[in-house]
Short mmCIF file of C-alpha atoms in Angstrom, two decimals:
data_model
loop_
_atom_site.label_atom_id
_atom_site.label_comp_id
_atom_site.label_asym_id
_atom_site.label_seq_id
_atom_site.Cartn_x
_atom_site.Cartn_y
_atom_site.Cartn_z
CA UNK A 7 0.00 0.00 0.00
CA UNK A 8 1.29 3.27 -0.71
CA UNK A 9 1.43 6.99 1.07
CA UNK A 10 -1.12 7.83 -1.77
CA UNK A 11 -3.56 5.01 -1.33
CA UNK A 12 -3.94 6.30 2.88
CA UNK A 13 -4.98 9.83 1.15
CA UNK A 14 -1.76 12.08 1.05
CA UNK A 15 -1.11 14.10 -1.47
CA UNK A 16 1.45 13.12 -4.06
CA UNK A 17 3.52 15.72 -3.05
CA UNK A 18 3.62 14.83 0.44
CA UNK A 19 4.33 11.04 -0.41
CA UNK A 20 6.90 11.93 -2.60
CA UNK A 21 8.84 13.54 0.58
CA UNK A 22 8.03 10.92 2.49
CA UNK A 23 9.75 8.58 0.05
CA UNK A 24 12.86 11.08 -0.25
CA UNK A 25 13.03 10.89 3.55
CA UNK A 26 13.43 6.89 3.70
CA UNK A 27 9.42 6.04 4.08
CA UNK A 28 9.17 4.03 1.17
CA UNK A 29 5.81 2.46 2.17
CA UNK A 30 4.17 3.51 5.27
CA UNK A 31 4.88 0.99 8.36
CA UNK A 32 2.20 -1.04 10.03
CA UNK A 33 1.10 2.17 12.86
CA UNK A 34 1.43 4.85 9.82
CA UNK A 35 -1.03 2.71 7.59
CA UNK A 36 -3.41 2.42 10.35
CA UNK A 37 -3.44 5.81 11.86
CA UNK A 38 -3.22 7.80 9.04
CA UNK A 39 -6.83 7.38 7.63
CA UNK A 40 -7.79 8.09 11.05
CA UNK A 41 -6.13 11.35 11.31
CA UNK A 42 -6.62 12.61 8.44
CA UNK A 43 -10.46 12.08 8.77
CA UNK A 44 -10.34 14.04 12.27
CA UNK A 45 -10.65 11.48 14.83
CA UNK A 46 -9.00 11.18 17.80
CA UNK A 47 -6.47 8.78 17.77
CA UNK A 48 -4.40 6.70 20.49
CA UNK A 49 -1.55 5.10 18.76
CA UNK A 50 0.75 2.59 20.51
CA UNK A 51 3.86 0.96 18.86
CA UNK A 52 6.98 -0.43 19.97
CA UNK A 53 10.06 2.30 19.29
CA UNK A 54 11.32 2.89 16.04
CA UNK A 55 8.63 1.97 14.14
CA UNK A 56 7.77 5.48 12.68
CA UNK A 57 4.86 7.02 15.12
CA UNK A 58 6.44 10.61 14.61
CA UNK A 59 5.68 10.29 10.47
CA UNK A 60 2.66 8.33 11.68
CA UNK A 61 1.42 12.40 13.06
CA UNK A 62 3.51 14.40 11.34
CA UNK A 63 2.67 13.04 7.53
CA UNK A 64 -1.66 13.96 8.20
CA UNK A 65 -0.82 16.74 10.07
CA UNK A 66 1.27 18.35 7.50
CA UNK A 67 -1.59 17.33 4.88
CA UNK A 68 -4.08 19.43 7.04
CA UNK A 69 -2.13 22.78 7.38
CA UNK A 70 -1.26 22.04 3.79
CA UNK A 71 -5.07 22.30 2.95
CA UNK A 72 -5.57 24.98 5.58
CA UNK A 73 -2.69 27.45 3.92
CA UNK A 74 -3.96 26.91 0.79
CA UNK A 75 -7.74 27.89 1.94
CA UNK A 76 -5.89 30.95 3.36
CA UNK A 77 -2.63 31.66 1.03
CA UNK A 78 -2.31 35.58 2.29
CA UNK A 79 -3.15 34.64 6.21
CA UNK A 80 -0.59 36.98 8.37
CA UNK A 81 0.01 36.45 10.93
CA UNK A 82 0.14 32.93 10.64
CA UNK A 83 -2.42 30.98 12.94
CA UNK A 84 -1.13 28.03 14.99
CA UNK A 85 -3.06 25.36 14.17
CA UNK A 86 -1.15 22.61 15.22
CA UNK A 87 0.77 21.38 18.67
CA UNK A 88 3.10 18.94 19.37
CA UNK A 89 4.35 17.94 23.14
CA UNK A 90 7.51 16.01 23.99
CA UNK A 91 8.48 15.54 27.43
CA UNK A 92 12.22 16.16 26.68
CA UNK A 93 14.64 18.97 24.69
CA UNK A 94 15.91 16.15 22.22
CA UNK A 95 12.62 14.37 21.39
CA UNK A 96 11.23 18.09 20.51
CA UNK A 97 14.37 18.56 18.11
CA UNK A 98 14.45 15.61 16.52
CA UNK A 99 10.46 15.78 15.67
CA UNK A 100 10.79 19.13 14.41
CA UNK A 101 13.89 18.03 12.31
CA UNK A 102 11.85 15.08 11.03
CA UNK A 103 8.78 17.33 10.36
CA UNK A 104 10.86 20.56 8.57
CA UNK A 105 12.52 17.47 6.59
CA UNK A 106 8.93 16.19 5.45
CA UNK A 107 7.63 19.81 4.82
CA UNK A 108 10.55 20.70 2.58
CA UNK A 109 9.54 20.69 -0.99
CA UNK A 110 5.58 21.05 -0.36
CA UNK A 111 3.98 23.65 -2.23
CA UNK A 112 2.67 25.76 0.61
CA UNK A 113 5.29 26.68 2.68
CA UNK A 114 4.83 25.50 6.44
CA UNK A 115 6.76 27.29 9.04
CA UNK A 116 7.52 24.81 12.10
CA UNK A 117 9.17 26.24 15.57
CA UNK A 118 10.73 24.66 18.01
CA UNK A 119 10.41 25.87 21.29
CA UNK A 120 12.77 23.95 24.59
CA UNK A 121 14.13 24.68 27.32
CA UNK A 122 17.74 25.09 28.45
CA UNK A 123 18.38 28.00 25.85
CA UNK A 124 17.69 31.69 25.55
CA UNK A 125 13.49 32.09 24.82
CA UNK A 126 14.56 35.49 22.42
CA UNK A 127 15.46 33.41 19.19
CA UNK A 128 11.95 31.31 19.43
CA UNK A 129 10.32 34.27 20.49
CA UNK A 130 11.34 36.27 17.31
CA UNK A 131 10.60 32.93 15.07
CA UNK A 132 7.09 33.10 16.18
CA UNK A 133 6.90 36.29 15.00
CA UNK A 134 4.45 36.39 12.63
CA UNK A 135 2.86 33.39 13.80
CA UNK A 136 3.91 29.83 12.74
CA UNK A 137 1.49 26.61 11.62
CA UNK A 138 3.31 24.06 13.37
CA UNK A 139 5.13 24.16 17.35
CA UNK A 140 7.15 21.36 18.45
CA UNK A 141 7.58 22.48 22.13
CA UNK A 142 8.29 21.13 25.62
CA UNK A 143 5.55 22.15 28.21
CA UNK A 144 7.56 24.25 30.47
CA UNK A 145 8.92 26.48 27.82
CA UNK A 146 5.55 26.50 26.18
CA UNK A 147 4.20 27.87 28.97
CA UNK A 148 6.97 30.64 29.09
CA UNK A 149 6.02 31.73 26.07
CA UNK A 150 2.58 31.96 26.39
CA UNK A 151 3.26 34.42 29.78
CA UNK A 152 5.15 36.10 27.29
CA UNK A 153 1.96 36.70 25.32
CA UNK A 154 4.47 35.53 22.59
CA UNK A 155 1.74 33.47 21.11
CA UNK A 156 -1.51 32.28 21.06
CA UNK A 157 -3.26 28.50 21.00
CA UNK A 158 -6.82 29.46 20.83
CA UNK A 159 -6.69 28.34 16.55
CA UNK A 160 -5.11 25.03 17.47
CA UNK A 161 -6.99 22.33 15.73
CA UNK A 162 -4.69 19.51 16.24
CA UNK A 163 -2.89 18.78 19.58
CA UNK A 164 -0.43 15.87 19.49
CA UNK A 165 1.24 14.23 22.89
CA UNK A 166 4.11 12.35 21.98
CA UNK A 167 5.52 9.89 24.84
CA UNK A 168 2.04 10.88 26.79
CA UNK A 169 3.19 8.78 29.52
CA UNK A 170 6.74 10.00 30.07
CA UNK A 171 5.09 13.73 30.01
CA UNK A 172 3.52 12.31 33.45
CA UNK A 173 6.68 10.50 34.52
CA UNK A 174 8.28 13.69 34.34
CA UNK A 175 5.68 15.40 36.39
CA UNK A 176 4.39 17.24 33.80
CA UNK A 177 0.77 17.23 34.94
CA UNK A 178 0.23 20.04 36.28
CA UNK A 179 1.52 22.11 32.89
CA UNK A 180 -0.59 19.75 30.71
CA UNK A 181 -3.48 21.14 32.76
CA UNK A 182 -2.26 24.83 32.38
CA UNK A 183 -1.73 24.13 28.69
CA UNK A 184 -4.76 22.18 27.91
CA UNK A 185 -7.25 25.14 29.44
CA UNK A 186 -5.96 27.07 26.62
CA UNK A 187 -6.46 25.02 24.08
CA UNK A 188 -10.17 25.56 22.13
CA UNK A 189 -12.43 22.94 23.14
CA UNK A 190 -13.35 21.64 19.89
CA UNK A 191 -9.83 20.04 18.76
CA UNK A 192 -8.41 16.78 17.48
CA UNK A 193 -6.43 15.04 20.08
CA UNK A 194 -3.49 12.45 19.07
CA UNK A 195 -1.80 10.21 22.11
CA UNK A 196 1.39 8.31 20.63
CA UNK A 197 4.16 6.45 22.69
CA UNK A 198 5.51 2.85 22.98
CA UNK A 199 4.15 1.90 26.25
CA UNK A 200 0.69 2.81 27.62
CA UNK A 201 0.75 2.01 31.30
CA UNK A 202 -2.77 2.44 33.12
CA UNK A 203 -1.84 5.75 34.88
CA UNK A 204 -2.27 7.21 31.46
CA UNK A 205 -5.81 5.95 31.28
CA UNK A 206 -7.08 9.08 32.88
CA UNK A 207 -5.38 11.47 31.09
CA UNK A 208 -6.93 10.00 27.55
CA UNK A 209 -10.14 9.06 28.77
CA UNK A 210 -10.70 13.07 29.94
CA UNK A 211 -9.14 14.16 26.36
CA UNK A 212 -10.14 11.66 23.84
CA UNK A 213 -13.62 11.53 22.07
CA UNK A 214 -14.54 8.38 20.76
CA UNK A 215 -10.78 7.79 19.42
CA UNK A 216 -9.17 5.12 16.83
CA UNK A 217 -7.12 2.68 19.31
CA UNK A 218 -4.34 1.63 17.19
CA UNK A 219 -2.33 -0.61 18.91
CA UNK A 220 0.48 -2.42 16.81
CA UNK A 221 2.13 -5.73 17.79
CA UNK A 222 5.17 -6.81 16.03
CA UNK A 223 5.22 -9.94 14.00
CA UNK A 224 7.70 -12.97 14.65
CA UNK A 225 10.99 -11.86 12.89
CA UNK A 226 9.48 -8.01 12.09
CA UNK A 227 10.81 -6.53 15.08
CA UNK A 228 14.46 -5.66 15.44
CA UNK A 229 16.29 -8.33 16.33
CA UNK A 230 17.93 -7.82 19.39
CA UNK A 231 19.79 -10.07 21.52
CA UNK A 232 19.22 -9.67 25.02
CA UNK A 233 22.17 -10.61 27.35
CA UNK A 234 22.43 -10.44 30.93
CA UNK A 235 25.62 -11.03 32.89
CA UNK A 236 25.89 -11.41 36.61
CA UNK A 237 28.53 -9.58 38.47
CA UNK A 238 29.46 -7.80 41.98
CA UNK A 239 28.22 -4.54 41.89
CA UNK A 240 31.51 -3.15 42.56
CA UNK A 241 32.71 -4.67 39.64
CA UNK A 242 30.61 -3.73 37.29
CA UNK A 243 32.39 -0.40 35.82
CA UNK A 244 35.65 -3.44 35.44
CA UNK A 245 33.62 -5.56 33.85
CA UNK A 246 32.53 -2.67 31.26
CA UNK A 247 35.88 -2.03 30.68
CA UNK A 248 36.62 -5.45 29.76
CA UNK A 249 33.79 -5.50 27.42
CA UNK A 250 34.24 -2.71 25.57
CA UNK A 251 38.07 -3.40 24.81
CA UNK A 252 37.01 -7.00 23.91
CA UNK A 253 34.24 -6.91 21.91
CA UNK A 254 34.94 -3.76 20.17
CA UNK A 255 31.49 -2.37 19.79
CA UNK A 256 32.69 0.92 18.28
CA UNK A 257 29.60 3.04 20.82
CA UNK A 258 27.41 2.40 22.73
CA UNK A 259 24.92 4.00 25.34
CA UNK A 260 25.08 2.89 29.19
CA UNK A 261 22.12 3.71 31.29
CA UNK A 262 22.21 4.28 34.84
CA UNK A 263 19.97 5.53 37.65
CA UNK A 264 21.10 8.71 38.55
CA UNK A 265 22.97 12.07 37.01
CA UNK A 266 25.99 11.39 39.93
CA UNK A 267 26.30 7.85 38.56
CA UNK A 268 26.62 8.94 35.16
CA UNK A 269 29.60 11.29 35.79
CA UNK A 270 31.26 8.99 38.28
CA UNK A 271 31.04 5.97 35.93
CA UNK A 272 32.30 8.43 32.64
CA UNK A 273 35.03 9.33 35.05
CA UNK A 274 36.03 6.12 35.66
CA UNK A 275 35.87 4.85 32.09
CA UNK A 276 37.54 7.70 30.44
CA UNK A 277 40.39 7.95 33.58
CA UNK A 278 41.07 3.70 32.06
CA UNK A 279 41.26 5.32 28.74
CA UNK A 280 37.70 4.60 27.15
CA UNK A 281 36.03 7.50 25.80
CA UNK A 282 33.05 8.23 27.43
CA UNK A 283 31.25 11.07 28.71
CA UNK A 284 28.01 11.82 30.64
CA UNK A 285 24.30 12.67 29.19
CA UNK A 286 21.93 13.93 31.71
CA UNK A 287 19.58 16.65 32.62
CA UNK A 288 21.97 18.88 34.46
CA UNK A 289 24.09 20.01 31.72
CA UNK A 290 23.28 23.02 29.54
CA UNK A 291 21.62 22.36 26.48
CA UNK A 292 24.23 23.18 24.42
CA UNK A 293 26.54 20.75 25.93
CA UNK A 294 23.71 18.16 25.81
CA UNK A 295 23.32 18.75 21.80
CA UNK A 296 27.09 18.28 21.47
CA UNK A 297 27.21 15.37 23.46
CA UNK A 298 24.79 13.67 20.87
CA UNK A 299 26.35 14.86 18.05
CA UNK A 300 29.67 13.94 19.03
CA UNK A 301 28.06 10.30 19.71
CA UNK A 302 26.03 10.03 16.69
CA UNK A 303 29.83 10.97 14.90
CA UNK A 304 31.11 8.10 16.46
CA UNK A 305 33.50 10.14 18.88
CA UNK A 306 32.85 8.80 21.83
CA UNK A 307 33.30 5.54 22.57
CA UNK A 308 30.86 5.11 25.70
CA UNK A 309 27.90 8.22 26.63
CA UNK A 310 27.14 7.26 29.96
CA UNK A 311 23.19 8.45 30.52
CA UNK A 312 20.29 8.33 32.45
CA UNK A 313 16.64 7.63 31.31
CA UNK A 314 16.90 11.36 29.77
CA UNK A 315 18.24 9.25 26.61
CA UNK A 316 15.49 6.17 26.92
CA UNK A 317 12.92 7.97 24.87
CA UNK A 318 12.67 9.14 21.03
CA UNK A 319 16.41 9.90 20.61
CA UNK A 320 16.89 7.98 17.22
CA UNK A 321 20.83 6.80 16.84
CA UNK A 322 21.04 5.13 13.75
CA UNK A 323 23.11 2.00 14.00
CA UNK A 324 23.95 1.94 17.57
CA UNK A 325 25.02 -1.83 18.35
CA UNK A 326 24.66 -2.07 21.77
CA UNK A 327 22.92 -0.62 25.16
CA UNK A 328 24.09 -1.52 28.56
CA UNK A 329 21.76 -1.48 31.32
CA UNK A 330 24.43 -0.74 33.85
CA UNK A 331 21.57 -0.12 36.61
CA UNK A 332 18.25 -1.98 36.34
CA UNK A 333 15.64 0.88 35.22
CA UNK A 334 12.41 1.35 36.99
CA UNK A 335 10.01 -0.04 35.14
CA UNK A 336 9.31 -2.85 32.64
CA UNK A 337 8.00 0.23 30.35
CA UNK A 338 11.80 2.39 30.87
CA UNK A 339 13.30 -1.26 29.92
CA UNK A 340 11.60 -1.27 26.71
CA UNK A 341 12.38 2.44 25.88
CA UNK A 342 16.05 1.55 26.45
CA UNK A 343 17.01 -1.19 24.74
CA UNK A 344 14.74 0.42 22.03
CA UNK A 345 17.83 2.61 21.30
CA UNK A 346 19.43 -0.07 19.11
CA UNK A 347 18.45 -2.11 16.28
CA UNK A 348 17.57 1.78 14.17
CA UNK A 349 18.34 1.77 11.05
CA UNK A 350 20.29 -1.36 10.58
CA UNK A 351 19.78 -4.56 8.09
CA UNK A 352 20.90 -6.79 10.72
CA UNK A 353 20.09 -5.37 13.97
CA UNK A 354 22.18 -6.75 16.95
CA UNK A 355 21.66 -5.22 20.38
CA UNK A 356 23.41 -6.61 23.51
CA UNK A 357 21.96 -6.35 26.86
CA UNK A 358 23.84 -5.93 29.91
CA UNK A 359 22.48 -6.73 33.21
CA UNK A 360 23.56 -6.72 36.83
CA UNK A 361 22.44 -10.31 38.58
CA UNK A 362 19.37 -9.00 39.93
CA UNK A 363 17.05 -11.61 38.47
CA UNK A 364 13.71 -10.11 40.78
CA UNK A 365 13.11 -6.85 38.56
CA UNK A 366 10.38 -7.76 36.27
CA UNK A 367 11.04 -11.52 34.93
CA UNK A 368 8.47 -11.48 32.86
CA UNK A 369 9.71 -8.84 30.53
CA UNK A 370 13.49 -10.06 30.12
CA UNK A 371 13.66 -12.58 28.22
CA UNK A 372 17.67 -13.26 27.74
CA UNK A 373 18.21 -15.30 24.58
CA UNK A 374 22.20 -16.21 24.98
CA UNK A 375 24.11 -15.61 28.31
CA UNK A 376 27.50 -15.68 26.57
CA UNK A 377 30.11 -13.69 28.66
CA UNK A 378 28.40 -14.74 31.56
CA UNK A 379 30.91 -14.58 34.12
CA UNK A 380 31.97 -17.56 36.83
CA UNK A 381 31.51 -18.25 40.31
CA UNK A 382 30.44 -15.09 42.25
CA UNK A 383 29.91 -12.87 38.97
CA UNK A 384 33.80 -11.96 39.46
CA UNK A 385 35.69 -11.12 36.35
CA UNK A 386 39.80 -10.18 36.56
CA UNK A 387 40.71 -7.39 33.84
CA UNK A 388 43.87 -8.24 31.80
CA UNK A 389 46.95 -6.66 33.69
CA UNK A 390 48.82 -5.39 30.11
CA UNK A 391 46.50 -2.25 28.94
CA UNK A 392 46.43 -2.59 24.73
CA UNK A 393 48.83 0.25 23.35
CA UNK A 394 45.79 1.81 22.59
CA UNK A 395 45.03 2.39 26.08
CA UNK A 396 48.97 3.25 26.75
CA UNK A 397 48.73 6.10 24.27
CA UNK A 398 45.66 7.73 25.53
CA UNK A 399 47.35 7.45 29.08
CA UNK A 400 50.28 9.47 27.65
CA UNK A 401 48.11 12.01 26.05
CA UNK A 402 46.66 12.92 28.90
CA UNK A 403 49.84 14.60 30.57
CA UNK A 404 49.67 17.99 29.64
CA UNK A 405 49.64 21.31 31.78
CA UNK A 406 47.58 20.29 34.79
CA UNK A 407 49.69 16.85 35.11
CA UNK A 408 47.91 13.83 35.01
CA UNK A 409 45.88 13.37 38.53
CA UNK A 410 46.65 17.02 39.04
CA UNK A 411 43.29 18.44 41.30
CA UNK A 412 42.05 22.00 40.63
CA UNK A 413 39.96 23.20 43.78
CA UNK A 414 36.33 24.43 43.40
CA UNK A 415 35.37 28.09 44.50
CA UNK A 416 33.47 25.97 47.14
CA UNK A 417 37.11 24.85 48.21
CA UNK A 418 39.03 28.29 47.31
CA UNK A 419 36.29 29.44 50.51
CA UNK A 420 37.39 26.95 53.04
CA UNK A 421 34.43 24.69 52.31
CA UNK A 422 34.52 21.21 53.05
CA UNK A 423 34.16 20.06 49.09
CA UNK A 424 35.19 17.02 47.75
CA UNK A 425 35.51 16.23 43.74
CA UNK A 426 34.92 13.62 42.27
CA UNK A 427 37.45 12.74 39.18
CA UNK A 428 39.68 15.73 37.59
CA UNK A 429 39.21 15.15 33.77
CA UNK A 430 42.40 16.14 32.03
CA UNK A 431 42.43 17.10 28.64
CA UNK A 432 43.09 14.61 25.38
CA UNK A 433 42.25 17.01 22.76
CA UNK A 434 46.32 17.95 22.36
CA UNK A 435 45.81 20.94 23.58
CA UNK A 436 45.68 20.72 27.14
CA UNK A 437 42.56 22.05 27.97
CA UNK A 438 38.82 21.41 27.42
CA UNK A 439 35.89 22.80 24.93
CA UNK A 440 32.82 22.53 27.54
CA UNK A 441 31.80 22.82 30.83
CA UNK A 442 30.49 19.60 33.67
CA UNK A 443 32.21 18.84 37.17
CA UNK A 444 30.34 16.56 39.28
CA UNK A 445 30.82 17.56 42.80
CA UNK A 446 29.63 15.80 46.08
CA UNK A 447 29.42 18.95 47.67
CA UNK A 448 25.78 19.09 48.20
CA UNK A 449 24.91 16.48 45.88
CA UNK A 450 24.88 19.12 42.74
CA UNK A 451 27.15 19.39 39.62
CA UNK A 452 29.19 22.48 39.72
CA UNK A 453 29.92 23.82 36.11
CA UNK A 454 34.02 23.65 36.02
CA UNK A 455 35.33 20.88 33.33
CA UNK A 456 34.37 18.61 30.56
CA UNK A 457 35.72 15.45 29.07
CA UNK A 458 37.03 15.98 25.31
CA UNK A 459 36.45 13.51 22.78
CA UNK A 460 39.64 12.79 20.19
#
């Protein structure tokens, strides 16, 4: 079936199939009639499987017939919403939607609107209105105090990851946003998982919707082998080590629990000479957006992460995610291993798991438990480091010395402040690009020093 046979225009279809979508995917051919006749829809599909094109292609259709009903409208009315619960998800939709939009004959402005950066340069692109906002809900809701916009012309409101928007607490700005919104709109609910504490939220906003739920054949999902190792806890950052110097997997994303567990562990790594860095919510957003392109580049070696990376980010070809803490949920699970098997003809994942064999049974299902280690999950590191390791050692003595500790201001005060893990320089220059210092002092990064990729 193609884009044209679901009711797009040939236009549209045709930059669909210049953006990869050859033929639409099992949740885009059953959603997009749906849409496009104005129901309400609550899609569910495992990751990777094309929900944002599954909105976005119907939704562009729509403003494309609504511009040209109105070809001299200024300013622009915003007639349609989108809501991520994170910065990159909102990037990477609008990316994917301004890539889909290129080329149409009516020209369809799309903003993004996140957090973590100045609010002036999306304030003056909504000048003059827009058709399409990708936005997270806090910023959203700075810019509406800004009277910088208005959503009382929004005909189409789309959550995206509904039920990480609650995870994240986002409630209470849903309800803020959602009082704005005109009554009489269409309503679109799309994410992987669908856990009941979402049930209330789309029973209250969805009228008589489309339920189009979308379970993977045998051998159509990506196939991903699911490995879990047991080992001491305190040897688990060792026994990554190992791993990655073994099995060469080129990158890879490790998820953890916490943002001081994601520096300490990148500390560790890139002090044994693996490059790897941390991905979390308290760095700036610039440093965030260079931390995934730097990955996606192949760079880095290891981005150490919390759940911040479990949902939407799209990493084409990553081989392998390590579950270096057990997540919360059988839902986060899914979301993270969901990272890899994108984009590749034979998609190979690895799982990684401590030995904690209570968390959710039912939903790890380990096909393989090769590198399993012995008696008491122990495993010994080779003594000789590779020269590759003994040359990233040696690049790492420049001005500061290697080990060398620069105090905090905290320290510089008489403060009791300890540091965790001075992160010397391996660009050749002997200093670093960006800013990120975990310190225990108070249980807060401090903004002092970066890790540098080669």
């Amino acid at each position: 079936m193609s884009f044209e046979a679901l009711g797009l225009s040939a236009s549209l279809a045709n930059a669909a199939g210049i953006r990869g979508f050859g033929e639409p995917t099992p949740i885009q051919a059953a959603a997009l009639p749906a849409v496009l006749q104005g129901r309400d829809v609550l899609g569910i599909a495992q990751t990777g499987s094309g929900k944002t094109a599954a909105f976005g292609l119907p939704l562009l259709q729509m403003l494309q017939d609504a511009r040209g009903r109105y070809p001299r409208e200024a300013p622009l009315r915003l007639r349609g919403l989108v809501l991520v619960p994170t910065r990159e998800l909102a990037v990477q939709v609008g990316d994917v939607l301004r890539g889909l939009a290129h080329g149409l004959p009516h020209r369809t402005k799309i903003v993004v609107a996140v957090g973590g950066v100045s609010a002036n340069p999306q304030m003056m692109a909504l000048r003059g209105g827009a058709d399409l906002l990708v936005a997270t809900p806090g910023r959203l809701l700075d810019l509406l105090e800004q009277k910088a916009l208005r959503l009382d012309a929004v005909v189409t409101l789309v959550l995206d990851e509904a039920d990480r928007l609650l995870d994240l607490g986002f409630a209470d700005e849903l309800q803020r946003i959602l009082a704005q919104l005109p009554s009489a709109r269409q309503n679109l609910f799309f994410s992987a998982t669908f856990p009941k504490g979402v049930d209330t939220l789309a029973a209250a906003l969805l009228r008589d919707p489309v339920r189009v739920e979308v379970v993977p054949e045998p051998g159509s999902a990506p196939a991903i082998v699911q490995r879990a190792i047991q080992v001491d806890a305190s040897r688990r950052t060792q026994l990554l080590r190992h791993l990655v110097k073994q099995e060469g997997w080129g990158r890879a994303l490790v998820f953890v629990a916490t943002r001081y567990a994601a520096e300490t562990v990148a500390d560790k790594l890139y002090k044994n000479g693996v490059y790897a860095t941390a991905f979390h919510g308290d760095l700036s957003q610039g440093a965030r957006s260079q931390v995934l392109a730097e990955l996606k580049a192949g760079r880095w070696d290891l981005v150490v992460t919390t759940d911040l990376a479990g949902r939407g980010i799209d990493i084409a070809r990553l081989p392998v995610v390590v579950n270096y803490d057990l997540p919360r949920s059988a839902a986060d699970y899914v979301h993270r291993i969901g990272r890899t098997g994108r984009g590749r003809s034979r998609p190979g994942g690895e799982l990684r798991q401590r030995g904690n064999r209570s968390a959710f049974p039912a939903d790890r299902k380990a096909s393989g438990a090769a590198g399993s280690t012995g008696a008491g999950g122990r495993l010994r590191a080779g003594r000789q480091a590779s020269a590759w390791t003994r040359r990233i050692r040696s690049r790492r003595a420049f001005r500061t010395g290697t080990g060398r500790h620069r105090a905090h201001a905290a320290e510089k005060k008489g403060q009791a402040a300890r540091c965790v893990g001075c992160r010397p320089a391996v660009d050749g220059r002997g200093r670093t690009r960006q800013p990120g210092r975990l310190c225990r002092s108070q249980g807060r990064v401090s903004v002092k020093n970066m890790r540098s990729p080669p």
